[in-house]
Each structure stands twice: as C-alpha cells, then as structure tokens.
PDB file of C-alpha atoms in Angstrom:
ATOM      1  CA  ASP A   1      -1.324  -6.400  17.275  1.00 56.00           C
ATOM      2  CA  THR A   2      -5.396  -7.070  17.156  1.00 80.00           C
ATOM      3  CA  GLY A   3      -6.438  -9.175  14.368  1.00 93.00           C
ATOM      4  CA  VAL A   4      -9.761  -8.800  12.641  1.00 96.00           C
ATOM      5  CA  SER A   5     -12.528  -9.816  15.199  1.00 96.00           C
ATOM      6  CA  GLN A   6     -16.057 -11.283  14.354  1.00 97.00           C
ATOM      7  CA  ASP A   7     -19.254 -11.300  16.716  1.00 97.00           C
ATOM      8  CA  PRO A   8     -20.824 -13.369  17.350  1.00 97.00           C
ATOM      9  CA  ARG A   9     -18.796 -16.773  16.485  1.00 96.00           C
ATOM     10  CA  HIS A  10     -21.840 -19.018  16.548  1.00 97.00           C
ATOM     11  CA  LYS A  11     -25.427 -17.972  15.832  1.00 98.00           C
ATOM     12  CA  ILE A  12     -28.507 -20.543  15.681  1.00 98.00           C
ATOM     13  CA  THR A  13     -31.686 -18.970  14.252  1.00 98.00           C
ATOM     14  CA  LYS A  14     -35.233 -20.102  13.443  1.00 97.00           C
ATOM     15  CA  ARG A  15     -35.983 -19.525   9.804  1.00 97.00           C
ATOM     16  CA  GLY A  16     -37.777 -16.275   9.285  1.00 97.00           C
ATOM     17  CA  GLN A  17     -35.872 -14.665  12.117  1.00 98.00           C
ATOM     18  CA  ASN A  18     -33.265 -11.580  11.227  1.00 98.00           C
ATOM     19  CA  VAL A  19     -29.816 -11.859  12.318  1.00 98.00           C
ATOM     20  CA  THR A  20     -26.946  -8.995  12.213  1.00 98.00           C
ATOM     21  CA  PHE A  21     -23.235  -9.895  12.670  1.00 98.00           C
ATOM     22  CA  ARG A  22     -20.502  -7.494  13.335  1.00 98.00           C
ATOM     23  CA  CYS A  23     -16.833  -7.051  12.041  1.00 98.00           C
ATOM     24  CA  ASP A  24     -14.280  -5.003  13.763  1.00 97.00           C
ATOM     25  CA  PRO A  25     -11.199  -4.741  11.107  1.00 96.00           C
ATOM     26  CA  ILE A  26      -7.678  -4.186  11.685  1.00 95.00           C
ATOM     27  CA  SER A  27      -7.569  -0.443  12.853  1.00 92.00           C
ATOM     28  CA  GLU A  28      -5.444   1.046  10.272  1.00 88.00           C
ATOM     29  CA  HIS A  29      -7.279  -0.603   7.349  1.00 92.00           C
ATOM     30  CA  ASN A  30      -9.649   0.961   5.323  1.00 91.00           C
ATOM     31  CA  ARG A  31     -10.963  -1.969   3.430  1.00 93.00           C
ATOM     32  CA  LEU A  32     -13.522  -3.989   4.588  1.00 95.00           C
ATOM     33  CA  TYR A  33     -15.054  -7.089   3.143  1.00 96.00           C
ATOM     34  CA  TRP A  34     -17.601  -9.701   3.807  1.00 97.00           C
ATOM     35  CA  TYR A  35     -17.353 -13.002   2.695  1.00 97.00           C
ATOM     36  CA  ARG A  36     -19.533 -16.582   2.940  1.00 97.00           C
ATOM     37  CA  GLN A  37     -18.175 -19.980   2.934  1.00 97.00           C
ATOM     38  CA  THR A  38     -20.250 -22.960   2.690  1.00 96.00           C
ATOM     39  CA  LEU A  39     -19.118 -26.531   3.809  1.00 92.00           C
ATOM     40  CA  GLY A  40     -16.403 -27.968   1.203  1.00 91.00           C
ATOM     41  CA  GLN A  41     -15.935 -24.585  -0.486  1.00 94.00           C
ATOM     42  CA  GLY A  42     -14.443 -21.479  -0.906  1.00 96.00           C
ATOM     43  CA  PRO A  43     -15.461 -18.441   0.488  1.00 97.00           C
ATOM     44  CA  GLU A  44     -17.237 -16.398  -1.999  1.00 96.00           C
ATOM     45  CA  PHE A  45     -17.326 -12.748  -2.288  1.00 94.00           C
ATOM     46  CA  LEU A  46     -20.212 -10.533  -0.988  1.00 95.00           C
ATOM     47  CA  THR A  47     -19.266  -6.807  -0.295  1.00 94.00           C
ATOM     48  CA  TYR A  48     -16.669  -4.524  -0.166  1.00 91.00           C
ATOM     49  CA  PHE A  49     -16.256  -1.477   1.652  1.00 93.00           C
ATOM     50  CA  GLN A  50     -13.648   1.668   1.537  1.00 90.00           C
ATOM     51  CA  ASN A  51     -13.890   3.593   4.595  1.00 91.00           C
ATOM     52  CA  GLU A  52     -18.142   3.957   4.823  1.00 91.00           C
ATOM     53  CA  ALA A  53     -19.063   3.995   1.279  1.00 90.00           C
ATOM     54  CA  GLN A  54     -19.622   0.169  -0.296  1.00 90.00           C
ATOM     55  CA  LEU A  55     -18.320   0.281  -3.335  1.00 85.00           C
ATOM     56  CA  GLU A  56     -18.751  -3.207  -4.955  1.00 85.00           C
ATOM     57  CA  LYS A  57     -22.060  -6.158  -4.325  1.00 87.00           C
ATOM     58  CA  SER A  58     -22.146  -9.261  -5.403  1.00 88.00           C
ATOM     59  CA  ARG A  59     -24.899 -11.034  -7.013  1.00 86.00           C
ATOM     60  CA  LEU A  60     -24.954 -13.243  -4.146  1.00 82.00           C
ATOM     61  CA  LEU A  61     -26.066 -10.185  -2.231  1.00 85.00           C
ATOM     62  CA  SER A  62     -30.026 -10.481  -2.151  1.00 88.00           C
ATOM     63  CA  ASP A  63     -32.116  -7.931  -1.058  1.00 92.00           C
ATOM     64  CA  ARG A  64     -32.651 -10.048   2.236  1.00 96.00           C
ATOM     65  CA  PHE A  65     -28.867  -8.844   3.036  1.00 96.00           C
ATOM     66  CA  SER A  66     -27.847  -5.315   3.875  1.00 95.00           C
ATOM     67  CA  ALA A  67     -24.123  -4.035   4.982  1.00 96.00           C
ATOM     68  CA  GLU A  68     -23.123  -1.090   6.426  1.00 95.00           C
ATOM     69  CA  ARG A  69     -20.260   0.675   7.878  1.00 95.00           C
ATOM     70  CA  PRO A  70     -21.131   4.191   9.179  1.00 90.00           C
ATOM     71  CA  LYS A  71     -17.540   5.726  10.468  1.00 86.00           C
ATOM     72  CA  GLY A  72     -15.768   3.627   8.455  1.00 84.00           C
ATOM     73  CA  SER A  73     -14.601   1.699  11.243  1.00 90.00           C
ATOM     74  CA  PHE A  74     -16.975  -1.896  12.212  1.00 96.00           C
ATOM     75  CA  SER A  75     -19.353  -3.067  10.128  1.00 97.00           C
ATOM     76  CA  THR A  76     -22.591  -5.037  10.209  1.00 97.00           C
ATOM     77  CA  LEU A  77     -23.938  -7.725   7.930  1.00 97.00           C
ATOM     78  CA  GLU A  78     -27.724  -8.361   8.325  1.00 97.00           C
ATOM     79  CA  ILE A  79     -29.698 -10.879   6.973  1.00 97.00           C
ATOM     80  CA  GLN A  80     -33.597 -10.195   6.936  1.00 97.00           C
ATOM     81  CA  ARG A  81     -35.915 -13.218   6.799  1.00 97.00           C
ATOM     82  CA  THR A  82     -33.463 -15.974   6.996  1.00 97.00           C
ATOM     83  CA  GLU A  83     -33.703 -19.235   5.153  1.00 96.00           C
ATOM     84  CA  GLN A  84     -32.012 -22.490   5.515  1.00 96.00           C
ATOM     85  CA  GLY A  85     -30.087 -21.891   2.394  1.00 95.00           C
ATOM     86  CA  ASP A  86     -28.582 -18.880   4.642  1.00 97.00           C
ATOM     87  CA  SER A  87     -26.640 -21.716   7.094  1.00 97.00           C
ATOM     88  CA  ALA A  88     -22.817 -20.814   6.217  1.00 97.00           C
ATOM     89  CA  MET A  89     -19.708 -19.023   7.477  1.00 97.00           C
ATOM     90  CA  TYR A  90     -19.676 -15.482   7.073  1.00 98.00           C
ATOM     91  CA  LEU A  91     -16.163 -14.120   6.989  1.00 97.00           C
ATOM     92  CA  CYS A  92     -14.924 -10.443   7.339  1.00 97.00           C
ATOM     93  CA  ALA A  93     -11.461  -9.546   6.135  1.00 97.00           C
ATOM     94  CA  SER A  94      -9.991  -6.038   5.975  1.00 95.00           C
ATOM     95  CA  SER A  95      -6.719  -4.937   3.921  1.00 93.00           C
ATOM     96  CA  GLN A  96      -4.538  -1.802   4.045  1.00 88.00           C
ATOM     97  CA  ARG A  97      -3.415  -2.865   0.462  1.00 85.00           C
ATOM     98  CA  GLU A  98      -3.584  -6.010  -1.197  1.00 86.00           C
ATOM     99  CA  THR A  99      -3.362  -8.837   1.170  1.00 91.00           C
ATOM    100  CA  GLN A 100      -6.689  -9.298   2.849  1.00 94.00           C
ATOM    101  CA  TYR A 101      -6.444 -10.581   6.745  1.00 95.00           C
ATOM    102  CA  PHE A 102      -9.690 -12.556   7.570  1.00 96.00           C
ATOM    103  CA  GLY A 103     -11.465 -12.838  11.045  1.00 96.00           C
ATOM    104  CA  PRO A 104     -12.820 -16.115  12.692  1.00 95.00           C
ATOM    105  CA  GLY A 105     -15.684 -16.192  10.775  1.00 96.00           C
ATOM    106  CA  THR A 106     -19.781 -16.442  12.181  1.00 97.00           C
ATOM    107  CA  ARG A 107     -20.869 -19.620  11.787  1.00 97.00           C
ATOM    108  CA  LEU A 108     -25.086 -19.413  10.753  1.00 98.00           C
ATOM    109  CA  LEU A 109     -27.112 -22.154  11.210  1.00 98.00           C
ATOM    110  CA  VAL A 110     -30.821 -21.385  10.557  1.00 98.00           C
ATOM    111  CA  LEU A 111     -33.009 -24.143  11.616  1.00 96.00           C
TER     112      LEU A 111
ATOM    113  CA  ALA B   1     -14.206 -14.132 -15.639  1.00 78.00           C
ATOM    114  CA  GLN B   2     -11.601 -15.327 -12.991  1.00 87.00           C
ATOM    115  CA  LYS B   3     -11.580 -18.939 -11.780  1.00 94.00           C
ATOM    116  CA  VAL B   4      -9.298 -20.883  -9.534  1.00 97.00           C
ATOM    117  CA  THR B   5      -9.164 -24.767  -9.523  1.00 97.00           C
ATOM    118  CA  GLN B   6      -7.340 -26.746  -7.030  1.00 97.00           C
ATOM    119  CA  ALA B   7      -7.376 -30.420  -8.595  1.00 95.00           C
ATOM    120  CA  GLN B   8      -6.780 -31.886  -5.256  1.00 97.00           C
ATOM    121  CA  THR B   9      -9.580 -32.612  -2.916  1.00 96.00           C
ATOM    122  CA  GLU B  10      -7.705 -34.355  -0.380  1.00 97.00           C
ATOM    123  CA  ILE B  11      -3.983 -35.188   0.477  1.00 97.00           C
ATOM    124  CA  SER B  12      -2.708 -37.470   3.047  1.00 97.00           C
ATOM    125  CA  VAL B  13       1.278 -37.725   3.896  1.00 97.00           C
ATOM    126  CA  VAL B  14       3.434 -38.860   6.808  1.00 97.00           C
ATOM    127  CA  GLU B  15       5.462 -36.516   8.744  1.00 97.00           C
ATOM    128  CA  LYS B  16       8.405 -35.333   7.359  1.00 97.00           C
ATOM    129  CA  GLU B  17       7.305 -35.886   3.657  1.00 97.00           C
ATOM    130  CA  ASP B  18       7.214 -32.951   1.020  1.00 97.00           C
ATOM    131  CA  VAL B  19       4.020 -32.263  -0.280  1.00 97.00           C
ATOM    132  CA  THR B  20       3.072 -30.037  -3.380  1.00 97.00           C
ATOM    133  CA  LEU B  21      -0.579 -28.620  -3.690  1.00 98.00           C
ATOM    134  CA  ASP B  22      -1.408 -27.555  -7.120  1.00 97.00           C
ATOM    135  CA  CYS B  23      -3.358 -24.322  -8.295  1.00 97.00           C
ATOM    136  CA  VAL B  24      -4.618 -23.468 -11.798  1.00 98.00           C
ATOM    137  CA  TYR B  25      -6.056 -19.997 -12.437  1.00 96.00           C
ATOM    138  CA  GLU B  26      -8.128 -18.028 -15.648  1.00 95.00           C
ATOM    139  CA  THR B  27      -7.632 -14.240 -15.835  1.00 91.00           C
ATOM    140  CA  ARG B  28      -8.145 -11.997 -18.574  1.00 87.00           C
ATOM    141  CA  ASP B  29      -6.470  -9.314 -16.413  1.00 84.00           C
ATOM    142  CA  THR B  30      -2.587  -8.527 -16.752  1.00 82.00           C
ATOM    143  CA  THR B  31      -2.334  -7.623 -13.095  1.00 84.00           C
ATOM    144  CA  TYR B  32      -3.205  -9.702 -10.583  1.00 88.00           C
ATOM    145  CA  TYR B  33      -1.938 -11.327  -7.547  1.00 90.00           C
ATOM    146  CA  LEU B  34      -2.406 -14.958  -6.204  1.00 93.00           C
ATOM    147  CA  PHE B  35      -2.396 -16.063  -2.736  1.00 94.00           C
ATOM    148  CA  TRP B  36      -1.964 -18.999  -0.446  1.00 96.00           C
ATOM    149  CA  TYR B  37      -4.351 -19.081   2.495  1.00 97.00           C
ATOM    150  CA  LYS B  38      -4.462 -22.019   5.422  1.00 97.00           C
ATOM    151  CA  GLN B  39      -7.922 -22.906   7.097  1.00 96.00           C
ATOM    152  CA  PRO B  40      -7.169 -24.968  10.199  1.00 94.00           C
ATOM    153  CA  PRO B  41     -10.160 -26.826  11.983  1.00 90.00           C
ATOM    154  CA  SER B  42     -10.883 -23.567  14.153  1.00 87.00           C
ATOM    155  CA  GLY B  43     -11.784 -21.792  10.821  1.00 88.00           C
ATOM    156  CA  GLU B  44      -9.937 -18.839  10.747  1.00 91.00           C
ATOM    157  CA  LEU B  45      -8.557 -18.293   7.079  1.00 95.00           C
ATOM    158  CA  VAL B  46      -4.380 -17.378   7.766  1.00 95.00           C
ATOM    159  CA  PHE B  47      -2.535 -15.798   4.870  1.00 94.00           C
ATOM    160  CA  LEU B  48       0.413 -17.557   4.120  1.00 93.00           C
ATOM    161  CA  ILE B  49       1.950 -16.084   1.029  1.00 90.00           C
ATOM    162  CA  ARG B  50       1.388 -13.800  -2.124  1.00 89.00           C
ATOM    163  CA  ARG B  51       2.490 -13.246  -5.265  1.00 88.00           C
ATOM    164  CA  ASN B  52       2.089 -10.767  -8.158  1.00 86.00           C
ATOM    165  CA  SER B  53       1.864 -11.318 -11.849  1.00 85.00           C
ATOM    166  CA  PHE B  54       4.680  -9.238 -12.954  1.00 81.00           C
ATOM    167  CA  ASP B  55       7.163 -11.175 -10.669  1.00 76.00           C
ATOM    168  CA  GLU B  56       7.589 -14.853 -11.399  1.00 72.00           C
ATOM    169  CA  GLN B  57      10.546 -15.284  -9.349  1.00 71.00           C
ATOM    170  CA  ASN B  58      10.037 -18.234  -7.105  1.00 72.00           C
ATOM    171  CA  GLU B  59      10.895 -17.907  -3.652  1.00 72.00           C
ATOM    172  CA  ILE B  60      11.304 -20.176  -0.483  1.00 74.00           C
ATOM    173  CA  SER B  61       9.980 -18.953   3.109  1.00 79.00           C
ATOM    174  CA  GLY B  62      11.027 -21.375   5.681  1.00 89.00           C
ATOM    175  CA  ARG B  63       9.232 -24.639   4.857  1.00 93.00           C
ATOM    176  CA  TYR B  64       7.214 -23.209   2.674  1.00 93.00           C
ATOM    177  CA  SER B  65       8.288 -22.574  -1.319  1.00 91.00           C
ATOM    178  CA  TRP B  66       5.860 -21.760  -4.305  1.00 90.00           C
ATOM    179  CA  ASN B  67       6.394 -21.951  -7.669  1.00 91.00           C
ATOM    180  CA  PHE B  68       4.628 -19.751  -9.993  1.00 91.00           C
ATOM    181  CA  GLN B  69       4.443 -20.183 -13.883  1.00 91.00           C
ATOM    182  CA  LYS B  70       2.353 -17.991 -16.089  1.00 89.00           C
ATOM    183  CA  SER B  71       2.923 -19.666 -19.316  1.00 91.00           C
ATOM    184  CA  THR B  72       0.915 -22.442 -17.394  1.00 93.00           C
ATOM    185  CA  SER B  73      -1.165 -20.214 -15.314  1.00 94.00           C
ATOM    186  CA  SER B  74      -0.090 -22.130 -12.342  1.00 95.00           C
ATOM    187  CA  PHE B  75       0.533 -21.285  -8.635  1.00 94.00           C
ATOM    188  CA  ASN B  76       1.926 -24.496  -6.721  1.00 95.00           C
ATOM    189  CA  PHE B  77       2.669 -24.602  -3.204  1.00 94.00           C
ATOM    190  CA  THR B  78       5.425 -26.926  -1.466  1.00 96.00           C
ATOM    191  CA  ILE B  79       5.493 -27.611   1.905  1.00 96.00           C
ATOM    192  CA  THR B  80       8.301 -29.173   2.779  1.00 96.00           C
ATOM    193  CA  ALA B  81       9.312 -31.646   6.099  1.00 97.00           C
ATOM    194  CA  SER B  82       5.425 -31.407   7.023  1.00 97.00           C
ATOM    195  CA  GLN B  83       4.487 -31.595  10.428  1.00 97.00           C
ATOM    196  CA  VAL B  84       1.204 -32.706  11.965  1.00 96.00           C
ATOM    197  CA  VAL B  85       0.082 -29.032  12.590  1.00 95.00           C
ATOM    198  CA  ASP B  86       0.167 -28.438   9.122  1.00 97.00           C
ATOM    199  CA  SER B  87      -2.861 -30.611   8.888  1.00 97.00           C
ATOM    200  CA  ALA B  88      -5.509 -27.687   7.409  1.00 97.00           C
ATOM    201  CA  VAL B  89      -7.371 -26.796   4.304  1.00 98.00           C
ATOM    202  CA  TYR B  90      -5.186 -24.689   2.158  1.00 98.00           C
ATOM    203  CA  PHE B  91      -6.768 -22.396  -0.685  1.00 98.00           C
ATOM    204  CA  CYS B  92      -5.461 -20.776  -3.578  1.00 97.00           C
ATOM    205  CA  ALA B  93      -7.060 -17.277  -4.370  1.00 97.00           C
ATOM    206  CA  LEU B  94      -6.800 -15.111  -7.241  1.00 95.00           C
ATOM    207  CA  SER B  95      -7.292 -10.921  -6.777  1.00 90.00           C
ATOM    208  CA  PHE B  96      -8.274  -9.301 -10.024  1.00 75.00           C
ATOM    209  CA  PHE B  97      -8.438  -5.556 -10.239  1.00 68.00           C
ATOM    210  CA  SER B  98     -11.945  -4.229 -10.106  1.00 62.00           C
ATOM    211  CA  VAL B  99     -12.143  -0.709 -11.226  1.00 60.00           C
ATOM    212  CA  ILE B 100     -14.842   1.510  -9.293  1.00 56.00           C
ATOM    213  CA  SER B 101     -15.227   4.911  -9.705  1.00 45.00           C
ATOM    214  CA  SER B 102     -14.218   6.030  -6.481  1.00 50.00           C
ATOM    215  CA  GLY B 103     -11.321   3.799  -6.148  1.00 50.00           C
ATOM    216  CA  SER B 104     -10.548   0.212  -6.981  1.00 57.00           C
ATOM    217  CA  ALA B 105     -11.141  -3.306  -5.148  1.00 61.00           C
ATOM    218  CA  ARG B 106      -9.589  -6.485  -5.375  1.00 78.00           C
ATOM    219  CA  GLN B 107     -11.818  -9.370  -4.655  1.00 86.00           C
ATOM    220  CA  LEU B 108     -10.568 -12.729  -4.154  1.00 93.00           C
ATOM    221  CA  THR B 109     -11.574 -15.445  -6.018  1.00 94.00           C
ATOM    222  CA  PHE B 110     -10.918 -18.631  -4.237  1.00 97.00           C
ATOM    223  CA  GLY B 111     -10.659 -22.307  -5.158  1.00 97.00           C
ATOM    224  CA  SER B 112     -12.188 -24.828  -3.722  1.00 97.00           C
ATOM    225  CA  GLY B 113      -9.692 -26.012  -1.395  1.00 97.00           C
ATOM    226  CA  THR B 114      -7.380 -29.192  -0.592  1.00 98.00           C
ATOM    227  CA  GLN B 115      -7.810 -30.762   2.857  1.00 98.00           C
ATOM    228  CA  LEU B 116      -4.195 -31.534   3.282  1.00 98.00           C
ATOM    229  CA  THR B 117      -3.646 -34.216   6.344  1.00 97.00           C
ATOM    230  CA  VAL B 118      -0.088 -35.188   7.614  1.00 97.00           C
ATOM    231  CA  LEU B 119       0.061 -38.211   9.777  1.00 97.00           C
ATOM    232  CA  PRO B 120       2.359 -38.615  12.372  1.00 95.00           C
TER     233      PRO B 120
END
C-alpha cells in the first residue's frame, strides 16, 4: 500500500529563485490538498483539487504561488521569486472522503 | 470562522503514565469532523482518529481514547500507559464543510499543536 509521496524532501534556494514541488497522492484518492506549516504552528490550508480541477484557494496563496494537477493524478506546487518568508514545510494530503492522509512534506529554506 | 485551540504547548510525562491532550474548537457549522494527528520528529503527519459532529459516543482504541463533548466544544485525546515512542507533536484539527459549485471540499483547520515528551 503506497502512501502519499512528495519530492524533494528538502530544498534550499536563494531568494528570487523559482522552486517546484511534486506530490503523488494515494492512487484511488480524487482529492488532493496543499498545506504550509511554519515552525511551531499547525499546517495552514493553501489549495484543494478534486480530480484535475482546482476548486479552492486560500488567501495565503499569493500570485507567486501556482498549483496544478494536470491529469488528476500527481500535483505540482510552484513558487516564483521566492522570499525568505516562504521558508516552511509544504505538506500534501489526499483523500477519498473525509480523512486526509499526509505525505512526508517538502522542507523549503530560502536564503 | 473556524478555530481550534490547543492550550497545552508542551507536556512531559514519565513512561506508563496516562496523558490527556486538550482541544477546544469553534465552528458555526452543524456538520463537521474532528481529528487528531501525530507528527513525530520525522515530520510526517499521521492520522490517529476521526469523529463526526453527530456522534458523541466516546470510544477506546487500544491505548487511545477520546472524549467528544459538543456542549463544551471539546475533543480531548487520552493516551493510556504512555510509551517513549509516543513522543511527538499532536494536532487537533477541524474539518468544515466548504461548498463549491462543482462539489465540496473539507479543508482542515489545525490547532497549534501540543509537544508531548514521554520520558523513560
């Protein structure tokens, strides 16, 4: 049984660079979520896909952030012109119904 | 607006002690779900339990039990006979119903977490 996977697990970048993260959900799950978690806080919702449709976006998702799920399977989250404030853990989750199952996260450090 | 409060920032217990983690929530929804997740040092959030708003029956699952009280908007989580491997950050989360034209989404609103340390 394969869980949610995320790649890369760690990313260090310089301010102003673009980064892209990938999430592969549990295969039969049609719902996919992105969250951001900063140190000492709980995860905060960023965006949600049902199949390939992006149905909801948080106000946290500025115009520098874009997410896609082109074929309703894996998803990518891109951050353009990274800022130091983007440093965080980016978590992906998937679900078939109410319970969301999380991946190991991508830890981003912007220098 | 939805809000989850975990007032206990850190708890330390000695192995084999019972420990209860508190969670208080706010929501205007009549239908919602409550969750507990565990985040060990490795960082991955692990699902523990789920409860829906129309079922206040409290249950025990192994060493885990939970006390859901709608009247006080609380969803407390107890670990019996704690073990060192239980050391982690525990998050309480609320799932509210978000109606989208093409379907529905249930975003999770998390508390700030409780760091549990179980000492040998």
